[in-house]
Coordinates of C-alpha atoms and ligand atoms in Angstrom, one line a residue:
M1 CA 146.8 82.9 134.3
C2 CA 146.6 81.3 131.3
G3 CA 145.4 77.6 131.0
I4 CA 146.4 74.3 128.6
Y5 CA 144.3 71.3 128.0
G6 CA 145.5 68.9 125.4
I7 CA 144.4 65.2 124.3
T8 CA 145.3 62.9 122.0
A9 CA 143.0 59.7 121.3
V10 CA 143.1 56.8 119.3
P11 CA 141.7 57.2 116.0
N12 CA 138.0 57.6 115.8
T13 CA 137.7 59.3 118.8
N14 CA 136.3 62.6 118.6
I15 CA 138.0 64.5 121.4
V16 CA 136.9 68.0 120.5
P17 CA 133.4 67.8 123.0
W18 CA 136.3 66.4 125.6
G19 CA 138.6 69.4 124.9
M20 CA 135.9 72.0 125.3
A21 CA 134.7 70.4 128.7
G22 CA 138.4 70.4 129.5
I23 CA 139.1 74.0 128.9
R24 CA 136.4 74.8 130.8
R25 CA 137.7 73.2 134.1
L26 CA 140.7 75.9 133.7
E27 CA 138.3 79.0 133.4
Y28 CA 138.6 79.7 136.8
R29 CA 142.3 80.7 136.3
G30 CA 140.9 83.8 134.6
Y31 CA 141.5 84.7 130.7
D32 CA 140.1 87.0 128.1
S33 CA 140.2 84.6 125.0
A34 CA 140.5 81.4 124.1
G35 CA 141.5 79.0 121.2
F36 CA 142.3 75.5 119.8
A37 CA 143.9 73.5 117.1
L38 CA 142.9 70.1 115.6
Q39 CA 144.9 67.7 113.8
N40 CA 143.3 65.7 111.1
S41 CA 144.5 66.7 107.4
A42 CA 147.5 67.9 105.7
E43 CA 146.6 71.3 107.7
L44 CA 145.7 71.9 111.0
T45 CA 142.3 73.7 112.1
I46 CA 142.4 76.6 114.3
I47 CA 139.7 78.0 116.1
R48 CA 140.1 81.2 118.2
S49 CA 137.9 83.9 119.8
V50 CA 138.2 86.6 122.2
G51 CA 136.1 86.5 125.2
D52 CA 135.0 83.3 127.0
I53 CA 134.5 80.0 126.1
N54 CA 131.0 80.1 125.1
A55 CA 132.4 82.6 122.7
L56 CA 134.7 80.1 121.4
R57 CA 131.7 77.6 121.4
D58 CA 129.5 79.8 119.7
A59 CA 132.3 80.5 116.9
V60 CA 132.5 76.7 116.3
S61 CA 128.5 76.3 116.1
G62 CA 127.7 75.4 112.4
H63 CA 131.4 73.5 111.9
T64 CA 131.7 69.9 112.1
L65 CA 134.3 69.7 114.1
V66 CA 135.9 66.1 114.3
S67 CA 139.4 65.1 115.5
S68 CA 141.2 62.9 117.8
V69 CA 144.1 65.1 118.5
G70 CA 144.0 68.7 119.9
I71 CA 145.3 71.3 122.3
W72 CA 143.1 74.2 123.6
H73 CA 144.1 77.3 125.4
T74 CA 143.1 79.9 127.8
R75 CA 144.6 83.4 127.3
W76 CA 145.4 86.1 129.3
A77 CA 146.8 88.7 127.5
T78 CA 150.5 89.8 128.6
H79 CA 152.2 90.9 125.4
G80 CA 149.5 92.3 122.3
A81 CA 145.9 93.0 123.6
P82 CA 143.2 90.3 123.5
S83 CA 142.3 89.8 119.9
E84 CA 142.0 87.0 117.8
R85 CA 145.1 87.2 116.1
N86 CA 147.0 87.2 119.5
T87 CA 145.0 84.1 120.9
H88 CA 146.9 81.0 120.9
P89 CA 147.2 78.5 119.3
H90 CA 150.0 80.1 117.2
T91 CA 151.0 79.0 114.3
G92 CA 154.3 79.7 111.8
C93 CA 154.4 80.9 108.3
D94 CA 151.4 78.4 107.7
T95 CA 149.3 75.9 109.7
R96 CA 151.8 73.1 109.9
F97 CA 152.6 73.8 113.6
A98 CA 150.6 75.1 116.3
V99 CA 151.6 75.9 119.8
V100 CA 150.1 76.8 122.9
H101 CA 152.2 78.8 125.6
N102 CA 151.9 79.8 129.4
G103 CA 154.6 82.2 130.6
T104 CA 157.0 84.9 129.2
I105 CA 159.6 84.5 126.6
E106 CA 162.0 87.5 127.8
N107 CA 164.1 87.2 124.8
H108 CA 161.2 87.1 121.6
D109 CA 162.0 90.8 120.2
A110 CA 165.6 89.0 119.5
L111 CA 164.0 86.1 118.2
R112 CA 161.7 87.6 116.6
R113 CA 164.2 89.9 114.7
V114 CA 166.4 87.0 114.0
L115 CA 163.4 84.8 112.5
T116 CA 162.2 88.2 110.6
A117 CA 165.9 88.3 109.0
A118 CA 165.7 84.5 107.7
G119 CA 162.0 85.6 106.0
H120 CA 159.4 84.2 108.9
R121 CA 156.2 86.4 108.7
F122 CA 154.7 87.2 112.2
T123 CA 150.9 87.7 112.4
S124 CA 150.5 88.4 116.4
E125 CA 152.3 90.7 118.5
T126 CA 152.9 87.7 121.1
D127 CA 156.3 86.3 122.6
T128 CA 154.9 82.6 121.5
E129 CA 154.4 83.3 117.9
V130 CA 158.4 83.0 118.0
V131 CA 157.9 79.8 119.2
A132 CA 156.1 78.2 116.3
H133 CA 158.1 80.0 113.9
L134 CA 161.4 78.3 116.1
L135 CA 159.7 74.9 115.4
E136 CA 159.1 75.4 111.5
M137 CA 162.8 76.7 111.4
E138 CA 163.7 73.9 113.4
Y139 CA 161.6 71.0 112.1
R140 CA 163.4 68.1 110.2
G141 CA 160.6 65.6 110.6
N142 CA 160.6 64.9 114.6
L143 CA 158.6 67.4 116.2
A144 CA 160.4 66.4 119.8
E145 CA 164.0 67.6 118.6
A146 CA 162.2 71.0 116.8
M147 CA 161.2 71.6 120.4
R148 CA 164.5 70.5 121.9
A149 CA 165.9 73.1 119.6
A150 CA 163.7 75.7 120.2
I151 CA 163.5 75.7 124.2
H152 CA 167.3 76.0 123.7
Q153 CA 167.0 79.2 122.0
I154 CA 164.2 80.5 124.6
E155 CA 164.8 82.7 127.9
G156 CA 162.2 82.9 130.4
T157 CA 159.5 80.8 131.4
F158 CA 157.3 78.5 129.7
A159 CA 155.3 75.4 129.5
L160 CA 154.5 74.8 125.9
V161 CA 152.3 72.0 123.6
A162 CA 152.8 72.0 120.0
I163 CA 150.9 69.6 117.1
T164 CA 152.4 69.3 113.7
A165 CA 150.1 68.2 110.8
D166 CA 153.2 65.9 109.5
E167 CA 152.9 63.7 112.7
P168 CA 149.9 62.3 113.7
G169 CA 148.6 61.5 116.7
V170 CA 151.2 63.5 118.3
I171 CA 151.7 65.7 121.0
V172 CA 154.7 67.1 122.3
A173 CA 155.5 69.2 125.0
S174 CA 158.1 70.7 127.2
R175 CA 158.3 73.0 130.1
R176 CA 160.5 75.4 132.3
S177 CA 159.0 76.8 135.7
S178 CA 155.6 76.8 134.6
P179 CA 153.5 73.3 135.1
L180 CA 152.4 70.9 133.1
A181 CA 151.1 67.4 133.8
I182 CA 150.2 64.1 131.4
G183 CA 146.8 62.1 132.5
I184 CA 147.0 58.7 131.5
L185 CA 143.7 56.4 130.2
P186 CA 144.1 53.3 128.2
D187 CA 143.4 55.1 125.0
A188 CA 144.2 58.5 125.3
R189 CA 147.0 60.8 126.9
L190 CA 145.9 64.1 128.2
I191 CA 148.1 67.3 128.9
A192 CA 147.3 70.0 131.2
S193 CA 148.8 73.4 132.9
D194 CA 146.8 72.0 136.2
A195 CA 146.8 68.2 136.8
A196 CA 143.0 68.3 138.6
A197 CA 142.0 69.5 135.4
M198 CA 141.8 66.3 134.1
A199 CA 140.7 64.3 137.8
I200 CA 137.5 63.7 136.1
H201 CA 138.9 61.3 133.5
T202 CA 141.9 60.4 135.6
R203 CA 143.4 59.9 138.6
E204 CA 146.9 58.7 137.3
V205 CA 149.2 61.7 136.2
V206 CA 153.0 62.3 135.5
H207 CA 154.3 65.5 136.4
L208 CA 156.9 67.3 134.0
E209 CA 160.2 68.6 135.1
D210 CA 162.0 71.8 133.8
Y211 CA 163.3 71.0 130.6
D212 CA 161.7 67.6 130.1
I213 CA 160.3 67.2 126.4
A214 CA 157.5 64.6 126.4
T215 CA 156.3 63.1 123.2
L216 CA 152.3 61.7 123.9
S217 CA 150.5 59.3 121.4
P218 CA 147.6 57.5 122.2
T219 CA 148.4 54.9 124.3
S220 CA 151.7 56.0 125.4
H221 CA 154.3 58.6 126.0
M222 CA 157.8 59.3 126.4
I223 CA 160.0 61.7 128.7
V224 CA 163.5 62.6 127.6
D225 CA 165.1 64.8 129.8
A226 CA 167.5 68.3 129.7
G227 CA 170.3 65.9 129.3
A228 CA 168.7 63.8 126.4
V229 CA 168.1 61.1 128.6
T230 CA 164.9 58.8 128.2
R231 CA 163.1 59.0 132.1
M232 CA 160.4 56.8 133.0
R233 CA 158.8 59.8 135.4
P234 CA 156.6 57.9 138.1
S235 CA 152.8 58.6 137.8
Q236 CA 151.1 59.9 140.8
A237 CA 147.3 59.7 141.8
I238 CA 146.1 63.2 141.9
E239 CA 144.4 63.3 145.5
L240 CA 142.2 66.2 144.8
E241 CA 138.1 65.6 144.3
A242 CA 137.3 66.2 140.6
E243 CA 134.6 68.4 141.6
S244 CA 137.0 70.6 143.7
A245 CA 139.6 71.6 140.7
E246 CA 137.9 74.8 140.1
F247 CA 139.0 75.9 143.6
G248 CA 142.4 74.3 143.4
G249 CA 141.5 71.8 146.2
F250 CA 140.7 73.8 149.5
P251 CA 137.1 73.6 150.8
H252 CA 136.0 76.8 149.8
R253 CA 136.2 79.2 146.9
M254 CA 137.2 82.2 149.4
L255 CA 140.0 80.2 151.2
F256 CA 141.3 79.4 147.1
E257 CA 141.3 82.8 146.6
I258 CA 142.8 84.1 149.6
N259 CA 145.7 81.4 149.1
E260 CA 146.3 82.5 145.4
Q261 CA 147.1 86.2 146.5
P262 CA 150.7 86.0 145.6
A263 CA 150.3 84.3 142.8
A264 CA 147.5 87.0 141.9
L265 CA 149.1 90.0 142.9
S266 CA 152.5 88.9 140.8
N267 CA 149.9 89.1 137.8
S268 CA 149.2 92.2 139.1
L269 CA 152.7 93.6 138.7
R270 CA 154.0 92.0 135.6
G271 CA 155.5 93.9 133.3
R272 CA 154.4 96.9 135.2
I273 CA 157.7 97.6 136.9
I274 CA 160.9 99.3 135.8
A275 CA 162.3 99.4 139.3
R276 CA 165.8 100.4 138.4
E277 CA 164.4 103.3 136.7
G278 CA 161.7 104.2 139.3
H279 CA 159.3 103.8 136.6
V280 CA 155.6 102.4 136.3
R281 CA 154.2 101.3 133.0
F282 CA 150.6 101.3 132.7
G283 CA 149.6 100.1 128.8
G284 CA 145.9 101.1 129.7
L285 CA 146.9 104.5 130.7
A286 CA 149.5 105.4 127.8
A287 CA 146.7 107.4 125.9
V288 CA 145.6 110.0 128.6
E289 CA 149.5 110.4 130.1
K290 CA 149.5 113.8 129.2
Q291 CA 145.9 114.7 130.8
L292 CA 147.3 112.7 134.1
S293 CA 150.4 115.0 134.2
A294 CA 148.1 117.9 134.5
I295 CA 145.5 116.3 137.0
E296 CA 145.0 118.7 140.3
D297 CA 142.6 116.7 142.1
L298 CA 141.2 112.9 142.1
T299 CA 137.9 111.6 143.2
V300 CA 138.5 107.8 143.9
V301 CA 135.0 106.2 143.8
G302 CA 134.2 102.7 144.7
C303 CA 131.6 100.0 146.7
G304 CA 132.3 97.8 149.9
T305 CA 135.9 96.5 149.5
A306 CA 136.4 98.4 146.5
Y307 CA 135.9 101.6 148.4
H308 CA 138.4 100.6 151.4
A309 CA 140.6 100.5 148.8
A310 CA 140.1 103.9 147.4
L311 CA 140.5 105.4 151.3
I312 CA 143.9 104.0 150.9
G313 CA 144.6 105.0 147.4
A314 CA 143.4 108.7 148.2
M315 CA 145.9 108.6 150.7
Y316 CA 148.8 107.0 148.7
I317 CA 148.0 110.1 145.9
E318 CA 147.9 112.6 148.4
A319 CA 151.4 111.4 149.6
Y320 CA 153.4 110.6 146.6
A321 CA 151.6 112.6 144.0
G322 CA 151.0 115.8 146.1
L323 CA 147.5 115.7 144.6
S324 CA 144.4 116.3 147.0
A325 CA 142.7 112.9 146.3
T326 CA 139.3 112.2 148.5
A327 CA 137.7 108.5 148.4
V328 CA 133.8 109.1 148.2
L329 CA 131.4 105.7 148.0
A330 CA 129.8 105.5 144.8
S331 CA 126.3 105.6 145.9
E332 CA 127.4 109.1 147.9
Y333 CA 129.1 110.4 144.3
E334 CA 125.6 112.1 143.4
Y335 CA 125.5 114.3 146.5
R336 CA 128.9 115.4 146.7
R337 CA 130.2 118.4 144.6
T338 CA 133.8 117.3 144.8
S339 CA 135.5 119.5 142.0
S340 CA 134.7 119.1 138.4
R341 CA 137.3 121.9 137.3
R342 CA 139.1 121.1 133.7
N343 CA 142.0 119.2 135.5
S344 CA 139.7 117.3 137.8
A345 CA 139.7 113.4 137.5
M346 CA 137.5 110.6 138.7
L347 CA 139.2 106.8 139.5
A348 CA 136.4 103.7 140.0
I349 CA 137.4 101.1 141.8
S350 CA 135.5 97.9 140.5
Q351 CA 136.4 94.1 140.8
S352 CA 133.3 93.0 138.5
G353 CA 133.5 95.9 136.4
E354 CA 129.6 95.8 136.6
T355 CA 128.6 97.8 140.0
M356 CA 125.4 99.6 139.4
D357 CA 126.3 102.4 141.8
T358 CA 130.3 102.6 140.3
L359 CA 128.6 102.8 136.9
L360 CA 126.1 106.0 137.7
A361 CA 129.3 107.8 140.0
I362 CA 131.4 107.6 136.6
K363 CA 128.7 108.9 134.3
G364 CA 128.3 111.5 137.1
G365 CA 131.8 112.4 136.5
K366 CA 131.3 112.4 132.6
D367 CA 128.6 114.8 132.9
R368 CA 130.5 116.9 134.7
G369 CA 133.1 116.7 131.9
I370 CA 135.9 115.1 134.0
L371 CA 138.5 112.6 132.9
T372 CA 137.6 109.4 134.4
L373 CA 139.9 106.5 134.9
G374 CA 139.3 102.7 136.2
I375 CA 141.0 100.1 138.0
V376 CA 139.3 96.7 136.8
N377 CA 139.3 93.2 137.4
R378 CA 136.8 91.9 134.6
V379 CA 138.5 92.4 131.0
G380 CA 135.7 94.4 129.1
S381 CA 133.0 94.7 131.8
A382 CA 130.6 97.6 131.5
I383 CA 133.2 99.5 133.8
A384 CA 136.0 98.9 131.7
R385 CA 134.4 100.1 128.6
L386 CA 132.9 103.3 129.9
T387 CA 135.7 104.8 131.4
D388 CA 138.6 107.1 129.6
A389 CA 141.2 104.8 130.2
G390 CA 142.2 102.4 133.3
I391 CA 144.4 99.5 134.7
Y392 CA 143.3 95.9 135.0
N393 CA 143.8 94.1 137.9
H394 CA 144.3 90.6 135.9
I395 CA 143.7 88.4 139.0
G396 CA 141.6 86.0 137.5
P397 CA 137.8 85.9 138.4
E398 CA 137.0 86.5 141.7
T399 CA 133.9 84.0 142.4
S400 CA 133.8 84.0 146.3
V401 CA 131.3 86.9 147.4
A402 CA 133.7 88.3 149.9
S403 CA 136.3 90.1 148.0
T404 CA 139.7 89.3 149.1
K405 CA 142.3 89.2 146.2
A406 CA 140.6 92.2 144.2
F407 CA 141.5 94.2 147.3
V408 CA 145.0 93.3 147.6
S409 CA 145.8 93.8 143.9
Q410 CA 143.5 97.4 143.9
V411 CA 145.6 98.5 146.7
T412 CA 148.8 97.6 145.5
L413 CA 148.0 98.9 141.8
L414 CA 147.1 102.0 143.6
A415 CA 150.4 102.5 145.2
L416 CA 152.1 102.1 141.4
L417 CA 149.4 104.5 140.0
A418 CA 150.2 106.8 142.8
I419 CA 154.2 106.6 142.3
H420 CA 153.6 107.0 138.9
L421 CA 151.4 110.0 139.2
G422 CA 154.4 111.4 141.7
R423 CA 157.0 110.4 139.4
Q424 CA 155.4 112.8 136.7
R425 CA 155.4 115.5 139.8
D426 CA 158.0 115.7 142.6
L427 CA 158.6 112.1 143.8
I428 CA 162.4 111.5 143.2
R429 CA 163.5 109.0 141.3
T430 CA 165.9 107.0 144.1
D431 CA 162.5 106.8 146.5
A432 CA 160.1 105.5 143.5
E433 CA 162.9 103.0 143.0
R434 CA 163.1 102.1 146.8
M435 CA 159.4 101.7 146.9
L436 CA 159.2 99.7 143.6
E437 CA 161.8 97.1 145.1
A438 CA 159.4 96.7 148.0
V439 CA 156.5 96.5 146.0
L440 CA 157.9 93.8 144.1
R441 CA 158.7 91.9 147.4
L442 CA 155.0 91.8 148.2
P443 CA 154.2 88.5 146.9
D444 CA 156.7 86.6 148.9
K445 CA 155.6 88.6 151.9
I446 CA 152.0 87.7 151.5
T447 CA 153.2 84.0 151.3
T448 CA 154.4 84.4 155.1
A449 CA 151.6 86.4 156.4
L450 CA 149.4 83.0 154.6
A451 CA 151.7 80.5 156.6
Q452 CA 149.5 82.0 159.9
S453 CA 146.7 80.3 158.9
D454 CA 146.4 77.6 161.6
H455 CA 147.4 80.2 164.2
V456 CA 144.4 82.6 162.9
R457 CA 142.1 79.8 163.1
A458 CA 143.0 78.7 166.5
V459 CA 142.8 82.4 167.4
A460 CA 138.8 82.4 165.6
E461 CA 138.0 79.3 167.6
Q462 CA 139.1 80.9 170.9
F463 CA 137.1 84.1 170.2
G464 CA 134.4 82.2 168.8
W465 CA 131.5 83.3 171.3
M466 CA 131.7 86.8 170.4
Q467 CA 128.8 88.2 168.9
S468 CA 130.1 91.8 168.3
C469 CA 133.7 93.6 168.1
L470 CA 135.3 96.1 167.1
F471 CA 138.3 96.9 164.4
I472 CA 140.7 99.5 164.7
G473 CA 143.7 100.9 163.1
R474 CA 145.5 104.4 162.2
G475 CA 146.5 106.2 159.0
Y476 CA 146.9 103.5 156.3
Q477 CA 145.8 100.7 158.6
Y478 CA 142.0 102.4 159.5
P479 CA 140.5 101.4 156.0
V480 CA 142.2 98.3 156.9
A481 CA 140.0 97.8 160.1
L482 CA 137.1 98.8 158.0
E483 CA 137.7 96.0 155.9
G484 CA 138.4 93.4 158.3
A485 CA 134.7 94.5 160.2
L486 CA 133.3 94.3 156.5
K487 CA 135.0 90.5 156.1
L488 CA 134.1 89.5 159.4
K489 CA 130.3 90.8 159.2
E490 CA 130.1 89.2 155.5
V491 CA 130.9 85.9 156.3
S492 CA 130.3 85.5 159.9
Y493 CA 127.3 87.0 160.5
A494 CA 129.1 88.7 163.5
H495 CA 128.5 92.3 164.4
A496 CA 131.5 94.3 163.9
E497 CA 132.4 97.7 163.3
G498 CA 136.0 99.3 162.1
Y499 CA 137.2 102.7 163.7
S500 CA 139.9 104.7 163.6
A501 CA 141.4 104.3 166.6
G502 CA 141.9 107.9 167.4
E503 CA 137.8 107.8 167.8
M504 CA 137.6 105.3 170.6
K505 CA 137.8 108.1 173.1
H506 CA 134.8 109.5 171.3
G507 CA 132.3 106.5 171.3
P508 CA 133.2 103.1 171.0
L509 CA 134.9 102.9 174.6
A510 CA 131.6 102.8 175.8
L511 CA 131.1 99.5 174.1
V512 CA 134.5 97.7 175.8
D513 CA 134.1 95.4 178.5
D514 CA 135.2 91.6 178.9
R515 CA 132.6 90.1 176.3
F516 CA 133.6 92.6 173.4
P517 CA 136.6 92.1 171.4
T518 CA 139.2 94.7 169.8
I519 CA 140.9 93.7 166.8
A520 CA 143.7 96.0 167.3
I521 CA 146.3 96.5 164.2
A522 CA 149.3 98.0 165.8
V523 CA 152.4 97.3 163.2
R524 CA 155.8 99.3 163.8
D525 CA 154.9 102.2 161.8
S526 CA 154.5 105.9 162.9
R527 CA 151.4 105.0 164.8
R528 CA 152.4 102.1 166.5
K529 CA 153.0 104.2 170.0
K530 CA 149.3 105.5 169.9
M531 CA 148.1 102.2 168.9
V532 CA 149.8 100.9 172.4
A533 CA 148.2 103.5 173.9
N534 CA 144.6 102.3 172.4
I535 CA 145.1 99.0 173.8
Q536 CA 146.5 99.9 177.0
E537 CA 143.0 102.1 177.2
I538 CA 141.0 98.9 176.5
K539 CA 142.7 96.4 178.5
A540 CA 142.1 98.8 181.6
R541 CA 138.2 98.2 180.6
R542 CA 138.9 94.4 180.7
G543 CA 138.5 94.4 176.9
P544 CA 139.7 91.2 174.9
V545 CA 142.5 92.2 172.3
I546 CA 143.6 90.5 169.2
A547 CA 146.4 92.3 168.3
I548 CA 147.9 92.0 164.4
A549 CA 151.3 93.2 164.9
N550 CA 154.8 92.5 163.4
P551 CA 157.0 89.5 164.6
D552 CA 159.0 89.7 167.8
D553 CA 156.8 93.1 169.4
S554 CA 157.0 91.5 173.0
E555 CA 155.3 94.7 174.2
I556 CA 152.4 94.3 172.2
A557 CA 152.2 90.6 172.7
S558 CA 152.2 90.8 176.3
L559 CA 149.2 93.1 176.1
A560 CA 146.9 91.5 174.4
D561 CA 144.9 88.4 174.8
A562 CA 145.9 86.8 171.1
T563 CA 148.4 88.0 169.0
I564 CA 148.9 87.6 164.9
T565 CA 151.8 88.3 163.4
V566 CA 152.7 89.5 159.9
P567 CA 156.1 90.3 158.2
E568 CA 157.4 94.3 158.6
D569 CA 157.3 96.3 155.4
D570 CA 157.6 99.8 154.4
E571 CA 154.7 101.2 155.8
F572 CA 152.8 102.2 152.9
L573 CA 152.4 98.5 152.2
M574 CA 151.5 97.2 155.6
P575 CA 147.7 97.6 154.6
V576 CA 148.0 95.1 152.2
L577 CA 149.9 92.5 154.7
T578 CA 147.4 93.4 157.7
A579 CA 144.9 92.6 155.5
I580 CA 145.8 89.1 154.8
P581 CA 144.9 87.7 158.5
L582 CA 141.9 89.8 159.0
Q583 CA 140.7 88.0 155.8
L584 CA 141.7 84.2 157.5
F585 CA 140.0 85.7 160.9
A586 CA 136.7 86.4 159.2
Y587 CA 136.9 83.0 156.9
W588 CA 137.6 80.7 160.2
M589 CA 135.1 82.3 162.2
G590 CA 132.6 82.0 159.5
V591 CA 133.7 78.2 158.9
S592 CA 133.1 77.6 162.5
R593 CA 129.9 78.9 162.6
G594 CA 128.9 76.6 159.7
I595 CA 127.6 79.5 157.3
N596 CA 128.4 79.3 153.7
V597 CA 130.9 81.7 153.4
D598 CA 131.1 81.5 149.7
K599 CA 127.5 82.9 149.1
P600 CA 126.5 84.3 152.4
R601 CA 123.0 84.9 153.1
N602 CA 121.4 87.9 151.4
L603 CA 124.5 89.5 149.5
A604 CA 125.6 89.2 145.9
K605 CA 129.0 89.0 144.2
S606 CA 127.8 91.6 141.4
V607 CA 125.5 94.0 142.6
T608 CA 123.7 95.4 139.5
T609 CA 121.1 97.7 140.8
E610 CA 121.3 100.4 142.6
Ligands
G6P701 C1 129.7 93.9 146.3 C2 130.2 92.7 146.9 C3 131.7 93.1 147.4 C4 132.4 94.4 146.7 C5 131.2 95.0 146.5 C6 131.8 96.0 145.2 O1 128.9 94.2 147.6 O2 129.9 91.2 147.4 O3 132.6 92.0 147.5 O4 133.6 94.9 147.1 O5 130.2 95.0 145.8 O6 132.2 95.1 144.2 P1 133.1 95.8 142.7 O7 132.8 94.2 142.0 O8 132.7 97.1 142.2 O9 134.4 95.4 143.2

């Protein structure tokens, strides 16, 4: 989820403040370091820093930077840790060429070997740096030609934007699979990985196509296609309101983040699964692998949505790693006497990495002398720093108070962790292979689940009268029921409770009448039959039922008052898919009630007090 922003403007225009503002508009994508390159003399000026754009701004304070050509980048570490030398822009052996890149260069190892043998010296661990050296090697006085030669040697996906000290006013760009668009102004050309980021300056953009090579000058641009033919790609008007660039054109951040989930999950998974070997790779756990293989029990802690993910995670770890695993609310941890044997460990789940109760639970775990691990989204946050080792979600910032994409990522990473721990123990390779292949298909299945959004909206409107309701599920779907109820409470202010369906007869059934709906998660898993029985007992008491079911389940569809379908999958991955319509249901219910779904009353995104 890196971001690219570049400007070439007529001489005597200082584009530095403009570029800083432009890259800020891409912050929402998530990043852990940022940098830029300016062209103004025989060499380029490169400024890079780890952390947010404010850190970059601080890095330049005190310098007088003036230029009419520059390229900016926000980086999200994939190859190599977040560090200044891994931050883009990258240069070749000297600073005559600078390049920024989104995507992954799959053959970078092989290219690096060839370039090193030819005398090139590398200074970073990134895949991108090979492009800077390729440009340097291929340059014969024309950057666009050097770019063409470079991209023919690259395998993988890329949006590349480069400048050279030798061609004043020129920016060259190319792409494959990663988006890039040119923004047109009377006396400047912009280039960005997200057209919406340019909307405050221009509505006129040209989207590049795969293998296009674009040469930008302040008052013109030229695009040459894969077949070396010059193209007049038509410009298009950006339809988004400039202000909505931060949330991708969706009316609310929550809906943006819900819709971002396929991409966010792909980011969480990237580089971590070697399906054909039944192997999971977590760089952040490498230092504690030996301890992990000796763990006998695990306590998983979190608050709110993260706790619901912890509940599912504990089940995964029991099922696939054979460990004793317990989920505990972080705020309850201090009252519990969970095991503190030498081979005990704690795993904290937190999107923000700053939740006070979770931090205190980790401190408690440390006091008990056990290994502490984290699944955290915010890079460098307090929890990330405090735990002994961990896994980052890499889903970009989640800004809507109600957590959505973090849950999907947390649950999936917990499944991967269970497979990883399982492989260190008794989980057989072929089973792991099959499970990992299913995990890799999840982003597409989430896309299918999201396609139900309009139908979910209609169901939410149909039940707009409800004051109170129940969510029920069994097994992996029990924590999803808790999560569905939490989402609805948070963003619609309707009273909702999540229950294990097996508990219906032990109390909740007393609530059921024709004004009290139940949302029943009844997918085709080993618990389906019992869920059908639960639905029947609710219907026998005239309770309205909204079923979350798989397609073509006519039995459930005929019992329920409304049915929302999700694609079928391996049972262990179904909680990821059933969570999607419940997020949408809460969202549409909240919107229909005129609630500020992104910032519900009385709640905060990051709860940094006990
Ligand atoms: C707050 C947020 C929830 C979140 C919980 C835990 O209550 O509103 O969305 O699930 O904190 O936050 P964390 O950042 O630790 O995941």
